[in-house]
Amino acid sequence: MQNPRYCCLILFIQLVSIISFCHYVIPIRGEDETSVAKVDMGIILDMETVVAKVMQISIVLALEDYHANASHGAIRIVPHIRDSKKDDVEAASAAIYLLKNVQVQAIFGPQMSTQTDFVIDLGNRAEVPIISPATSPSLSVKENRFFIRGALPSSSQTKAIAGIAKNYNWKEVVIIYEDSSFGTGILPHLTDALLEISTLVSYRSVISPSANDDQILRELYKLNTMQTKVFIVHLQPFLASRLFLKVKEAGMMSSGYAWIITDVLTGLLDLVDPTVIESSMQGVLGIKAYVPRSNELINFTTRWKKRFRQEHPDMDPVELNIFGLWAYDSVTALAKAAAKMGNTAIPKFKKPETRENLTDLDALGTSEMGSLLLDSMQNTALKTAVSGEFRLINGELHPSPYQIVNIVGTGQRSVGFWTEKDGISYKLKIDGKTSKSNNNQLGAIIWPGESTISPRGWEIPTSGKKLRVGVPVKEGLQEFIKVERDSKTQAVIATGFCADVFKEVIQSLPYAVPYEFVPVPITHNPKSPGYDDLVYKLLFKKHDAVIGDVTISANRSKYVDFTLPFTESGISTVVPVKDDDRKSPWIFMKPLKSELWITIGAFFIFIGFVVWVLEHRVNKEFRGPKRKQVGMIFWFSFSTLVFAHRERVTSNLTRFVLIVWVFVVLVLTSNYTASLTSMLTAQKLQPTITNLNDLIKNGEYVGYQKGSFVEDVLKGMQFDSSKFRSYSTLEEYNDALSRGSKNGGVGAIVDELPYLRLFLNKYCWKYIMVGPTYKTAGFGFAFPKRSPLVPDFSRAVLKVMEGEFMNNIIQKWFGNETDCTQKDGMAIASDSLTLDSFKGLFLIAGVSAGSALLIFLFIFLYQNREILATDDSIGQKLSAIAKVFDEEKDNSNSKTEKTSEGNESRTATLFAASEASPEVLPDLPLQSPEIRISDGLGASPASEGFSTGEPGTPVQETITGTIDERFKRALQETVQR
């Protein structure tokens, strides 16, 4: 039995509330006995919904606060509420009524996007601002001048959701959305935001609002068979409650799953049955607009709860939500905009020109105040907004930070924030900016299944299909991959090097991956699939992975993802080896290239000519008949090759040239001897062709493996495709190389290193690998783009390669490569010495000889300048110069300071006799003082004779002996005459 006094008190409070509400809110007829100007505001809400009731109370409180704080005589806001009854037509009818009959200057609502879309068109026609909390991004503020969005669009949260996916490195997600304009509006924006962080939307699951439980459960079972375990749910509360009940039933609210709900559902979570939250939504992450705690918010929340209980005493308690806060701030902003109009009379609608049979739309007219209200409100900011930062920019609500919450128990626990500037963070400063002292990680999260380990984002479905692994089926090279069928079970069995590596990688994964092999024939028929087609099947979901001797290439990586390679990389060439050159009678010519032989011969002749020019006038050894002089040129220069020359040279210039040339000859002979010795003693396999350019130049046929991408590589190297021949087995390689291009074979085989190593391991004495090697990435396992398996498989490949397993498996399939003694590298391109190695030596020798020759010519012409100064013709001058050059110049010296006493005595006697009796030596030429010293041409006195003979030559004359001989010969010739 209730207390009568208590009942009377409740009735009294309700009576006061009704009177106050009627005084401020319900004057629908628009009667106003006072002279205060008023602004009529329409309100269109779905009054059957809880959200509408929440917003209605907020609007009432906003108007009460405005009127309570307004000065006497300020503009009064008169609300006119209409119920749209969850129907688009009712919403349109309510808008027409308010615009035509009441002539409202602004409309708040409707709350549903489909209703708002038509009401916005009416507002544009009547020039009345439409302030709507609809969140659909399809409603554009830019395209509708009189539309002001009083809530954040659902597209503004997409980057926050993408930030969570990026934080946990989720590469694939599934979007579950409502089949309505509310659900579909977010899809393009969410997909784009995820693609920016390289996250793929693997599937879109659409749920109809009218779907029954069985339909929802079937869709969830379908999702559970997929690898992706990250789900983004964009549903309204009622449909979301039904969905999560079935999620729990389908076993998808367990460890390894991740569920994210969008802002509308997170903000209205109190409308979801608490038993559903506690039983079926534990561990879910939610996104909602961040509302900072403030005194204004605390006071308003207290007042709002009190008023709501008064207005709806029969309803269960309802929490104030973000839409109620936005409604309060929106109406407050509208009231402030209206207050700026002053207390003058508010103009009514401008009616259209009178016409008969006007429709309701034609009879609306246009508001003369609507544009003023719009301009005043489009860029408004509230300093004390209850929703936090309420700022309108060009009619759009400025985005606020988003709060990330974790559902635990029946409540929400904050785990972090997201802002446009700083992304994910754990805490915010008071002003809403990210604190620099905090890291970019979220707080501790309890995931579904009460797990504290972050979900990987994907799992191999144990109850679904196995991993379909495509394997190539081909004729040869089965050491790498071989595919057979079990005769009893008909199961596909793959063996070989690549298959064993794959099986070992599977065993190294931290989780079980059931798989089955799917054979794919590989032939060279253009209509049959090749390796590229095998890889591209991943694009069409025909396979989940491809293994085998599949090379990682740049073109293939555009369409699929590869693991790290598990083999060496590169493309090279194998050619036949030459016969043993040691049996050739011309082996002695092999050490030097032909151009080097020619250069050496030319320099021998050139040096001989220079020596002859320098010695011709002063050295009798270089004089005589023309034949003798020509022979001397060749003999003297070529004899230096074996240091067999014995002719004396007298000119210092000649000695300088010969010193340099003898050094060059010494270097050449040493290298020649070393190279020839190496050829005759060291046994090497020499290739018939040293590089691919020789193949193109000689028009040779080139072989490669059927179905291989090497064909495209050869075309890129400008090979003629008509010279291509493809083979499948090592035996076919051997046969083609043995026959050669002229007999239906090929001159070389171009293939990848693993195949060539295997081939040379079997035929190492017949063929050799020649450079260069063109780098490739090696063999790898292929998966569809953004497959979550790729990182784990790559790590497993590294683990397998670092262990002993790889050595054992290589030994198993390819044998011991050390059995072949000639497999320690690429073939040397050529053993012959080239001109490039000796260019520096020839340059020094040429410059030395040329300089000496120029110096001689300059001095010679200077000494005979009298001839050049004559008036004779050029031909006569040249003839005279030639005659002078051909004349022998006597450089003997009659006096020398360094002679023995015997020589001095004989010399004195001889000159005394000549003075006493000139008749005794009538023809003995008298030596002029000028020729007793160096003549200035670089020639030394005859007594300084220089021999370039070999060391140890018996003929070694002293200076004194040379002088004695010359004088004796001169005396004998004189006596004979």
mmCIF file with all atom_site columns, N, CA and C in Angstrom, residues 276-331:
data_model
loop_
_atom_site.group_PDB
_atom_site.id
_atom_site.type_symbol
_atom_site.label_atom_id
_atom_site.label_alt_id
_atom_site.label_comp_id
_atom_site.label_asym_id
_atom_site.label_entity_id
_atom_site.label_seq_id
_atom_site.pdbx_PDB_ins_code
_atom_site.Cartn_x
_atom_site.Cartn_y
_atom_site.Cartn_z
_atom_site.occupancy
_atom_site.B_iso_or_equiv
_atom_site.pdbx_formal_charge
_atom_site.auth_seq_id
_atom_site.auth_comp_id
_atom_site.auth_asym_id
_atom_site.auth_atom_id
_atom_site.pdbx_PDB_model_num
ATOM 1   N N  . VAL A 1 276 ? 22.088 -10.176 -23.807 1.00 0.00 ? 276 VAL A N  1
ATOM 2   C CA . VAL A 1 276 ? 22.787 -10.429 -25.080 1.00 0.00 ? 276 VAL A CA 1
ATOM 3   C C  . VAL A 1 276 ? 24.225 -9.952  -24.985 1.00 0.00 ? 276 VAL A C  1
ATOM 4   N N  . ILE A 1 277 ? 24.423 -8.796  -24.380 1.00 0.00 ? 277 ILE A N  1
ATOM 5   C CA . ILE A 1 277 ? 25.789 -8.274  -24.238 1.00 0.00 ? 277 ILE A CA 1
ATOM 6   C C  . ILE A 1 277 ? 26.622 -9.214  -23.392 1.00 0.00 ? 277 ILE A C  1
ATOM 7   N N  . GLU A 1 278 ? 26.074 -9.653  -22.291 1.00 0.00 ? 278 GLU A N  1
ATOM 8   C CA . GLU A 1 278 ? 26.838 -10.470 -21.359 1.00 0.00 ? 278 GLU A CA 1
ATOM 9   C C  . GLU A 1 278 ? 27.112 -11.863 -21.885 1.00 0.00 ? 278 GLU A C  1
ATOM 10  N N  . SER A 1 279 ? 26.217 -12.381 -22.704 1.00 0.00 ? 279 SER A N  1
ATOM 11  C CA . SER A 1 279 ? 26.378 -13.763 -23.176 1.00 0.00 ? 279 SER A CA 1
ATOM 12  C C  . SER A 1 279 ? 27.028 -13.857 -24.549 1.00 0.00 ? 279 SER A C  1
ATOM 13  N N  . SER A 1 280 ? 26.850 -12.834 -25.387 1.00 0.00 ? 280 SER A N  1
ATOM 14  C CA . SER A 1 280 ? 27.242 -12.997 -26.796 1.00 0.00 ? 280 SER A CA 1
ATOM 15  C C  . SER A 1 280 ? 28.119 -11.888 -27.355 1.00 0.00 ? 280 SER A C  1
ATOM 16  N N  . MET A 1 281 ? 28.498 -10.891 -26.538 1.00 0.00 ? 281 MET A N  1
ATOM 17  C CA . MET A 1 281 ? 29.288 -9.795  -27.093 1.00 0.00 ? 281 MET A CA 1
ATOM 18  C C  . MET A 1 281 ? 30.555 -9.527  -26.281 1.00 0.00 ? 281 MET A C  1
ATOM 19  N N  . GLN A 1 282 ? 30.985 -10.447 -25.492 1.00 0.00 ? 282 GLN A N  1
ATOM 20  C CA . GLN A 1 282 ? 32.178 -10.251 -24.683 1.00 0.00 ? 282 GLN A CA 1
ATOM 21  C C  . GLN A 1 282 ? 33.433 -10.234 -25.568 1.00 0.00 ? 282 GLN A C  1
ATOM 22  N N  . GLY A 1 283 ? 34.264 -9.212  -25.353 1.00 0.00 ? 283 GLY A N  1
ATOM 23  C CA . GLY A 1 283 ? 35.494 -9.102  -26.137 1.00 0.00 ? 283 GLY A CA 1
ATOM 24  C C  . GLY A 1 283 ? 35.354 -8.289  -27.401 1.00 0.00 ? 283 GLY A C  1
ATOM 25  N N  . VAL A 1 284 ? 34.155 -7.762  -27.695 1.00 0.00 ? 284 VAL A N  1
ATOM 26  C CA . VAL A 1 284 ? 33.938 -6.973  -28.900 1.00 0.00 ? 284 VAL A CA 1
ATOM 27  C C  . VAL A 1 284 ? 34.559 -5.590  -28.713 1.00 0.00 ? 284 VAL A C  1
ATOM 28  N N  . LEU A 1 285 ? 35.163 -5.067  -29.804 1.00 0.00 ? 285 LEU A N  1
ATOM 29  C CA . LEU A 1 285 ? 35.676 -3.704  -29.810 1.00 0.00 ? 285 LEU A CA 1
ATOM 30  C C  . LEU A 1 285 ? 34.639 -2.783  -30.430 1.00 0.00 ? 285 LEU A C  1
ATOM 31  N N  . GLY A 1 286 ? 34.507 -1.586  -29.877 1.00 0.00 ? 286 GLY A N  1
ATOM 32  C CA . GLY A 1 286 ? 33.550 -0.624  -30.398 1.00 0.00 ? 286 GLY A CA 1
ATOM 33  C C  . GLY A 1 286 ? 34.182 0.728   -30.660 1.00 0.00 ? 286 GLY A C  1
ATOM 34  N N  . ILE A 1 287 ? 33.608 1.466   -31.602 1.00 0.00 ? 287 ILE A N  1
ATOM 35  C CA . ILE A 1 287 ? 34.044 2.822   -31.957 1.00 0.00 ? 287 ILE A CA 1
ATOM 36  C C  . ILE A 1 287 ? 32.896 3.771   -31.652 1.00 0.00 ? 287 ILE A C  1
ATOM 37  N N  . LYS A 1 288 ? 33.194 4.862   -30.987 1.00 0.00 ? 288 LYS A N  1
ATOM 38  C CA . LYS A 1 288 ? 32.161 5.874   -30.757 1.00 0.00 ? 288 LYS A CA 1
ATOM 39  C C  . LYS A 1 288 ? 32.823 7.239   -30.615 1.00 0.00 ? 288 LYS A C  1
ATOM 40  N N  . ALA A 1 289 ? 32.038 8.279   -30.884 1.00 0.00 ? 289 ALA A N  1
ATOM 41  C CA . ALA A 1 289 ? 32.543 9.643   -30.750 1.00 0.00 ? 289 ALA A CA 1
ATOM 42  C C  . ALA A 1 289 ? 32.887 9.920   -29.286 1.00 0.00 ? 289 ALA A C  1
ATOM 43  N N  . TYR A 1 290 ? 34.030 10.530  -29.092 1.00 0.00 ? 290 TYR A N  1
ATOM 44  C CA . TYR A 1 290 ? 34.498 10.792  -27.724 1.00 0.00 ? 290 TYR A CA 1
ATOM 45  C C  . TYR A 1 290 ? 33.809 12.034  -27.167 1.00 0.00 ? 290 TYR A C  1
ATOM 46  N N  . VAL A 1 291 ? 33.213 11.866  -25.972 1.00 0.00 ? 291 VAL A N  1
ATOM 47  C CA . VAL A 1 291 ? 32.566 12.973  -25.264 1.00 0.00 ? 291 VAL A CA 1
ATOM 48  C C  . VAL A 1 291 ? 33.340 13.214  -23.964 1.00 0.00 ? 291 VAL A C  1
ATOM 49  N N  . PRO A 1 292 ? 34.092 14.292  -23.884 1.00 0.00 ? 292 PRO A N  1
ATOM 50  C CA . PRO A 1 292 ? 34.863 14.540  -22.654 1.00 0.00 ? 292 PRO A CA 1
ATOM 51  C C  . PRO A 1 292 ? 33.942 14.844  -21.470 1.00 0.00 ? 292 PRO A C  1
ATOM 52  N N  . ARG A 1 293 ? 34.350 14.395  -20.324 1.00 0.00 ? 293 ARG A N  1
ATOM 53  C CA . ARG A 1 293 ? 33.571 14.631  -19.102 1.00 0.00 ? 293 ARG A CA 1
ATOM 54  C C  . ARG A 1 293 ? 33.744 16.082  -18.670 1.00 0.00 ? 293 ARG A C  1
ATOM 55  N N  . SER A 1 294 ? 32.612 16.761  -18.434 1.00 0.00 ? 294 SER A N  1
ATOM 56  C CA . SER A 1 294 ? 32.644 18.173  -18.042 1.00 0.00 ? 294 SER A CA 1
ATOM 57  C C  . SER A 1 294 ? 31.506 18.446  -17.071 1.00 0.00 ? 294 SER A C  1
ATOM 58  N N  . ASN A 1 295 ? 31.566 19.581  -16.396 1.00 0.00 ? 295 ASN A N  1
ATOM 59  C CA . ASN A 1 295 ? 30.505 19.963  -15.457 1.00 0.00 ? 295 ASN A CA 1
ATOM 60  C C  . ASN A 1 295 ? 29.184 20.162  -16.185 1.00 0.00 ? 295 ASN A C  1
ATOM 61  N N  . GLU A 1 296 ? 29.284 20.760  -17.405 1.00 0.00 ? 296 GLU A N  1
ATOM 62  C CA . GLU A 1 296 ? 28.062 20.953  -18.180 1.00 0.00 ? 296 GLU A CA 1
ATOM 63  C C  . GLU A 1 296 ? 27.395 19.630  -18.511 1.00 0.00 ? 296 GLU A C  1
ATOM 64  N N  . LEU A 1 297 ? 28.221 18.633  -18.867 1.00 0.00 ? 297 LEU A N  1
ATOM 65  C CA . LEU A 1 297 ? 27.668 17.319  -19.208 1.00 0.00 ? 297 LEU A CA 1
ATOM 66  C C  . LEU A 1 297 ? 27.060 16.650  -17.977 1.00 0.00 ? 297 LEU A C  1
ATOM 67  N N  . ILE A 1 298 ? 27.717 16.759  -16.849 1.00 0.00 ? 298 ILE A N  1
ATOM 68  C CA . ILE A 1 298 ? 27.199 16.123  -15.628 1.00 0.00 ? 298 ILE A CA 1
ATOM 69  C C  . ILE A 1 298 ? 25.867 16.744  -15.229 1.00 0.00 ? 298 ILE A C  1
ATOM 70  N N  . ASN A 1 299 ? 25.798 18.062  -15.247 1.00 0.00 ? 299 ASN A N  1
ATOM 71  C CA . ASN A 1 299 ? 24.547 18.738  -14.867 1.00 0.00 ? 299 ASN A CA 1
ATOM 72  C C  . ASN A 1 299 ? 23.427 18.424  -15.856 1.00 0.00 ? 299 ASN A C  1
ATOM 73  N N  . PHE A 1 300 ? 23.788 18.459  -17.139 1.00 0.00 ? 300 PHE A N  1
ATOM 74  C CA . PHE A 1 300 ? 22.746 18.184  -18.131 1.00 0.00 ? 300 PHE A CA 1
ATOM 75  C C  . PHE A 1 300 ? 22.245 16.743  -18.020 1.00 0.00 ? 300 PHE A C  1
ATOM 76  N N  . THR A 1 301 ? 23.137 15.801  -17.813 1.00 0.00 ? 301 THR A N  1
ATOM 77  C CA . THR A 1 301 ? 22.729 14.399  -17.700 1.00 0.00 ? 301 THR A CA 1
ATOM 78  C C  . THR A 1 301 ? 21.776 14.206  -16.528 1.00 0.00 ? 301 THR A C  1
ATOM 79  N N  . THR A 1 302 ? 22.052 14.873  -15.419 1.00 0.00 ? 302 THR A N  1
ATOM 80  C CA . THR A 1 302 ? 21.169 14.769  -14.245 1.00 0.00 ? 302 THR A CA 1
ATOM 81  C C  . THR A 1 302 ? 19.789 15.319  -14.566 1.00 0.00 ? 302 THR A C  1
ATOM 82  N N  . ARG A 1 303 ? 19.738 16.479  -15.172 1.00 0.00 ? 303 ARG A N  1
ATOM 83  C CA . ARG A 1 303 ? 18.454 17.087  -15.542 1.00 0.00 ? 303 ARG A CA 1
ATOM 84  C C  . ARG A 1 303 ? 17.718 16.238  -16.553 1.00 0.00 ? 303 ARG A C  1
ATOM 85  N N  . TRP A 1 304 ? 18.495 15.699  -17.510 1.00 0.00 ? 304 TRP A N  1
ATOM 86  C CA . TRP A 1 304 ? 17.847 14.915  -18.566 1.00 0.00 ? 304 TRP A CA 1
ATOM 87  C C  . TRP A 1 304 ? 17.205 13.659  -17.990 1.00 0.00 ? 304 TRP A C  1
ATOM 88  N N  . LYS A 1 305 ? 17.910 12.955  -17.115 1.00 0.00 ? 305 LYS A N  1
ATOM 89  C CA . LYS A 1 305 ? 17.350 11.735  -16.534 1.00 0.00 ? 305 LYS A CA 1
ATOM 90  C C  . LYS A 1 305 ? 16.074 12.041  -15.740 1.00 0.00 ? 305 LYS A C  1
ATOM 91  N N  . LYS A 1 306 ? 16.118 13.156  -15.017 1.00 0.00 ? 306 LYS A N  1
ATOM 92  C CA . LYS A 1 306 ? 14.936 13.536  -14.232 1.00 0.00 ? 306 LYS A CA 1
ATOM 93  C C  . LYS A 1 306 ? 13.753 13.836  -15.135 1.00 0.00 ? 306 LYS A C  1
ATOM 94  N N  . ARG A 1 307 ? 14.001 14.576  -16.198 1.00 0.00 ? 307 ARG A N  1
ATOM 95  C CA . ARG A 1 307 ? 12.914 14.919  -17.113 1.00 0.00 ? 307 ARG A CA 1
ATOM 96  C C  . ARG A 1 307 ? 12.412 13.677  -17.861 1.00 0.00 ? 307 ARG A C  1
ATOM 97  N N  . PHE A 1 308 ? 13.318 12.804  -18.230 1.00 0.00 ? 308 PHE A N  1
ATOM 98  C CA . PHE A 1 308 ? 12.883 11.606  -18.965 1.00 0.00 ? 308 PHE A CA 1
ATOM 99  C C  . PHE A 1 308 ? 11.984 10.737  -18.084 1.00 0.00 ? 308 PHE A C  1
ATOM 100 N N  . ARG A 1 309 ? 12.341 10.588  -16.806 1.00 0.00 ? 309 ARG A N  1
ATOM 101 C CA . ARG A 1 309 ? 11.488 9.798   -15.924 1.00 0.00 ? 309 ARG A CA 1
ATOM 102 C C  . ARG A 1 309 ? 10.116 10.449  -15.764 1.00 0.00 ? 309 ARG A C  1
ATOM 103 N N  . GLN A 1 310 ? 10.097 11.799  -15.789 1.00 0.00 ? 310 GLN A N  1
ATOM 104 C CA . GLN A 1 310 ? 8.821  12.491  -15.693 1.00 0.00 ? 310 GLN A CA 1
ATOM 105 C C  . GLN A 1 310 ? 7.973  12.293  -16.937 1.00 0.00 ? 310 GLN A C  1
ATOM 106 N N  . GLU A 1 311 ? 8.592  12.369  -18.095 1.00 0.00 ? 311 GLU A N  1
ATOM 107 C CA . GLU A 1 311 ? 7.848  12.264  -19.350 1.00 0.00 ? 311 GLU A CA 1
ATOM 108 C C  . GLU A 1 311 ? 7.466  10.826  -19.674 1.00 0.00 ? 311 GLU A C  1
ATOM 109 N N  . HIS A 1 312 ? 8.294  9.889   -19.283 1.00 0.00 ? 312 HIS A N  1
ATOM 110 C CA . HIS A 1 312 ? 8.043  8.483   -19.632 1.00 0.00 ? 312 HIS A CA 1
ATOM 111 C C  . HIS A 1 312 ? 8.194  7.616   -18.393 1.00 0.00 ? 312 HIS A C  1
ATOM 112 N N  . PRO A 1 313 ? 7.299  7.749   -17.471 1.00 0.00 ? 313 PRO A N  1
ATOM 113 C CA . PRO A 1 313 ? 7.418  6.993   -16.214 1.00 0.00 ? 313 PRO A CA 1
ATOM 114 C C  . PRO A 1 313 ? 7.232  5.495   -16.393 1.00 0.00 ? 313 PRO A C  1
ATOM 115 N N  . ASP A 1 314 ? 6.582  5.082   -17.474 1.00 0.00 ? 314 ASP A N  1
ATOM 116 C CA . ASP A 1 314 ? 6.316  3.655   -17.661 1.00 0.00 ? 314 ASP A CA 1
ATOM 117 C C  . ASP A 1 314 ? 7.446  2.931   -18.380 1.00 0.00 ? 314 ASP A C  1
ATOM 118 N N  . MET A 1 315 ? 8.438  3.652   -18.889 1.00 0.00 ? 315 MET A N  1
ATOM 119 C CA . MET A 1 315 ? 9.544  3.040   -19.621 1.00 0.00 ? 315 MET A CA 1
ATOM 120 C C  . MET A 1 315 ? 10.664 2.620   -18.675 1.00 0.00 ? 315 MET A C  1
ATOM 121 N N  . ASP A 1 316 ? 11.408 1.623   -19.121 1.00 0.00 ? 316 ASP A N  1
ATOM 122 C CA . ASP A 1 316 ? 12.601 1.243   -18.372 1.00 0.00 ? 316 ASP A CA 1
ATOM 123 C C  . ASP A 1 316 ? 13.621 2.371   -18.463 1.00 0.00 ? 316 ASP A C  1
ATOM 124 N N  . PRO A 1 317 ? 14.503 2.442   -17.493 1.00 0.00 ? 317 PRO A N  1
ATOM 125 C CA . PRO A 1 317 ? 15.502 3.520   -17.519 1.00 0.00 ? 317 PRO A CA 1
ATOM 126 C C  . PRO A 1 317 ? 16.329 3.481   -18.795 1.00 0.00 ? 317 PRO A C  1
ATOM 127 N N  . VAL A 1 318 ? 16.546 4.643   -19.360 1.00 0.00 ? 318 VAL A N  1
ATOM 128 C CA . VAL A 1 318 ? 17.309 4.783   -20.601 1.00 0.00 ? 318 VAL A CA 1
ATOM 129 C C  . VAL A 1 318 ? 18.454 5.757   -20.345 1.00 0.00 ? 318 VAL A C  1
ATOM 130 N N  . GLU A 1 319 ? 19.600 5.420   -20.903 1.00 0.00 ? 319 GLU A N  1
ATOM 131 C CA . GLU A 1 319 ? 20.759 6.286   -20.738 1.00 0.00 ? 319 GLU A CA 1
ATOM 132 C C  . GLU A 1 319 ? 20.792 7.351   -21.839 1.00 0.00 ? 319 GLU A C  1
ATOM 133 N N  . LEU A 1 320 ? 21.282 8.505   -21.458 1.00 0.00 ? 320 LEU A N  1
ATOM 134 C CA . LEU A 1 320 ? 21.473 9.578   -22.433 1.00 0.00 ? 320 LEU A CA 1
ATOM 135 C C  . LEU A 1 320 ? 22.580 9.162   -23.414 1.00 0.00 ? 320 LEU A C  1
ATOM 136 N N  . ASN A 1 321 ? 22.320 9.287   -24.693 1.00 0.00 ? 321 ASN A N  1
ATOM 137 C CA . ASN A 1 321 ? 23.298 8.879   -25.707 1.00 0.00 ? 321 ASN A CA 1
ATOM 138 C C  . ASN A 1 321 ? 23.787 10.075  -26.516 1.00 0.00 ? 321 ASN A C  1
ATOM 139 N N  . ILE A 1 322 ? 24.694 9.799   -27.436 1.00 0.00 ? 322 ILE A N  1
ATOM 140 C CA . ILE A 1 322 ? 25.338 10.852  -28.209 1.00 0.00 ? 322 ILE A CA 1
ATOM 141 C C  . ILE A 1 322 ? 24.342 11.606  -29.077 1.00 0.00 ? 322 ILE A C  1
ATOM 142 N N  . PHE A 1 323 ? 23.272 10.928  -29.530 1.00 0.00 ? 323 PHE A N  1
ATOM 143 C CA . PHE A 1 323 ? 22.295 11.615  -30.375 1.00 0.00 ? 323 PHE A CA 1
ATOM 144 C C  . PHE A 1 323 ? 21.501 12.631  -29.554 1.00 0.00 ? 323 PHE A C  1
ATOM 145 N N  . GLY A 1 324 ? 21.253 12.326  -28.277 1.00 0.00 ? 324 GLY A N  1
ATOM 146 C CA . GLY A 1 324 ? 20.605 13.299  -27.415 1.00 0.00 ? 324 GLY A CA 1
ATOM 147 C C  . GLY A 1 324 ? 21.490 14.508  -27.176 1.00 0.00 ? 324 GLY A C  1
ATOM 148 N N  . LEU A 1 325 ? 22.784 14.291  -27.032 1.00 0.00 ? 325 LEU A N  1
ATOM 149 C CA . LEU A 1 325 ? 23.714 15.409  -26.842 1.00 0.00 ? 325 LEU A CA 1
ATOM 150 C C  . LEU A 1 325 ? 23.798 16.266  -28.093 1.00 0.00 ? 325 LEU A C  1
ATOM 151 N N  . TRP A 1 326 ? 23.895 15.609  -29.247 1.00 0.00 ? 326 TRP A N  1
ATOM 152 C CA . TRP A 1 326 ? 23.952 16.368  -30.504 1.00 0.00 ? 326 TRP A CA 1
ATOM 153 C C  . TRP A 1 326 ? 22.662 17.156  -30.740 1.00 0.00 ? 326 TRP A C  1
ATOM 154 N N  . ALA A 1 327 ? 21.492 16.566  -30.382 1.00 0.00 ? 327 ALA A N  1
ATOM 155 C CA . ALA A 1 327 ? 20.217 17.275  -30.542 1.00 0.00 ? 327 ALA A CA 1
ATOM 156 C C  . ALA A 1 327 ? 20.184 18.524  -29.668 1.00 0.00 ? 327 ALA A C  1
ATOM 157 N N  . TYR A 1 328 ? 20.649 18.428  -28.421 1.00 0.00 ? 328 TYR A N  1
ATOM 158 C CA . TYR A 1 328 ? 20.689 19.586  -27.523 1.00 0.00 ? 328 TYR A CA 1
ATOM 159 C C  . TYR A 1 328 ? 21.590 20.673  -28.118 1.00 0.00 ? 328 TYR A C  1
ATOM 160 N N  . ASP A 1 329 ? 22.772 20.304  -28.555 1.00 0.00 ? 329 ASP A N  1
ATOM 161 C CA . ASP A 1 329 ? 23.696 21.306  -29.097 1.00 0.00 ? 329 ASP A CA 1
ATOM 162 C C  . ASP A 1 329 ? 23.187 21.887  -30.407 1.00 0.00 ? 329 ASP A C  1
ATOM 163 N N  . SER A 1 330 ? 22.544 21.082  -31.252 1.00 0.00 ? 330 SER A N  1
ATOM 164 C CA . SER A 1 330 ? 22.033 21.588  -32.530 1.00 0.00 ? 330 SER A CA 1
ATOM 165 C C  . SER A 1 330 ? 20.935 22.628  -32.320 1.00 0.00 ? 330 SER A C  1
ATOM 166 N N  . VAL A 1 331 ? 20.009 22.330  -31.408 1.00 0.00 ? 331 VAL A N  1
ATOM 167 C CA . VAL A 1 331 ? 18.923 23.280  -31.147 1.00 0.00 ? 331 VAL A CA 1
ATOM 168 C C  . VAL A 1 331 ? 19.474 24.533  -30.467 1.00 0.00 ? 331 VAL A C  1
#
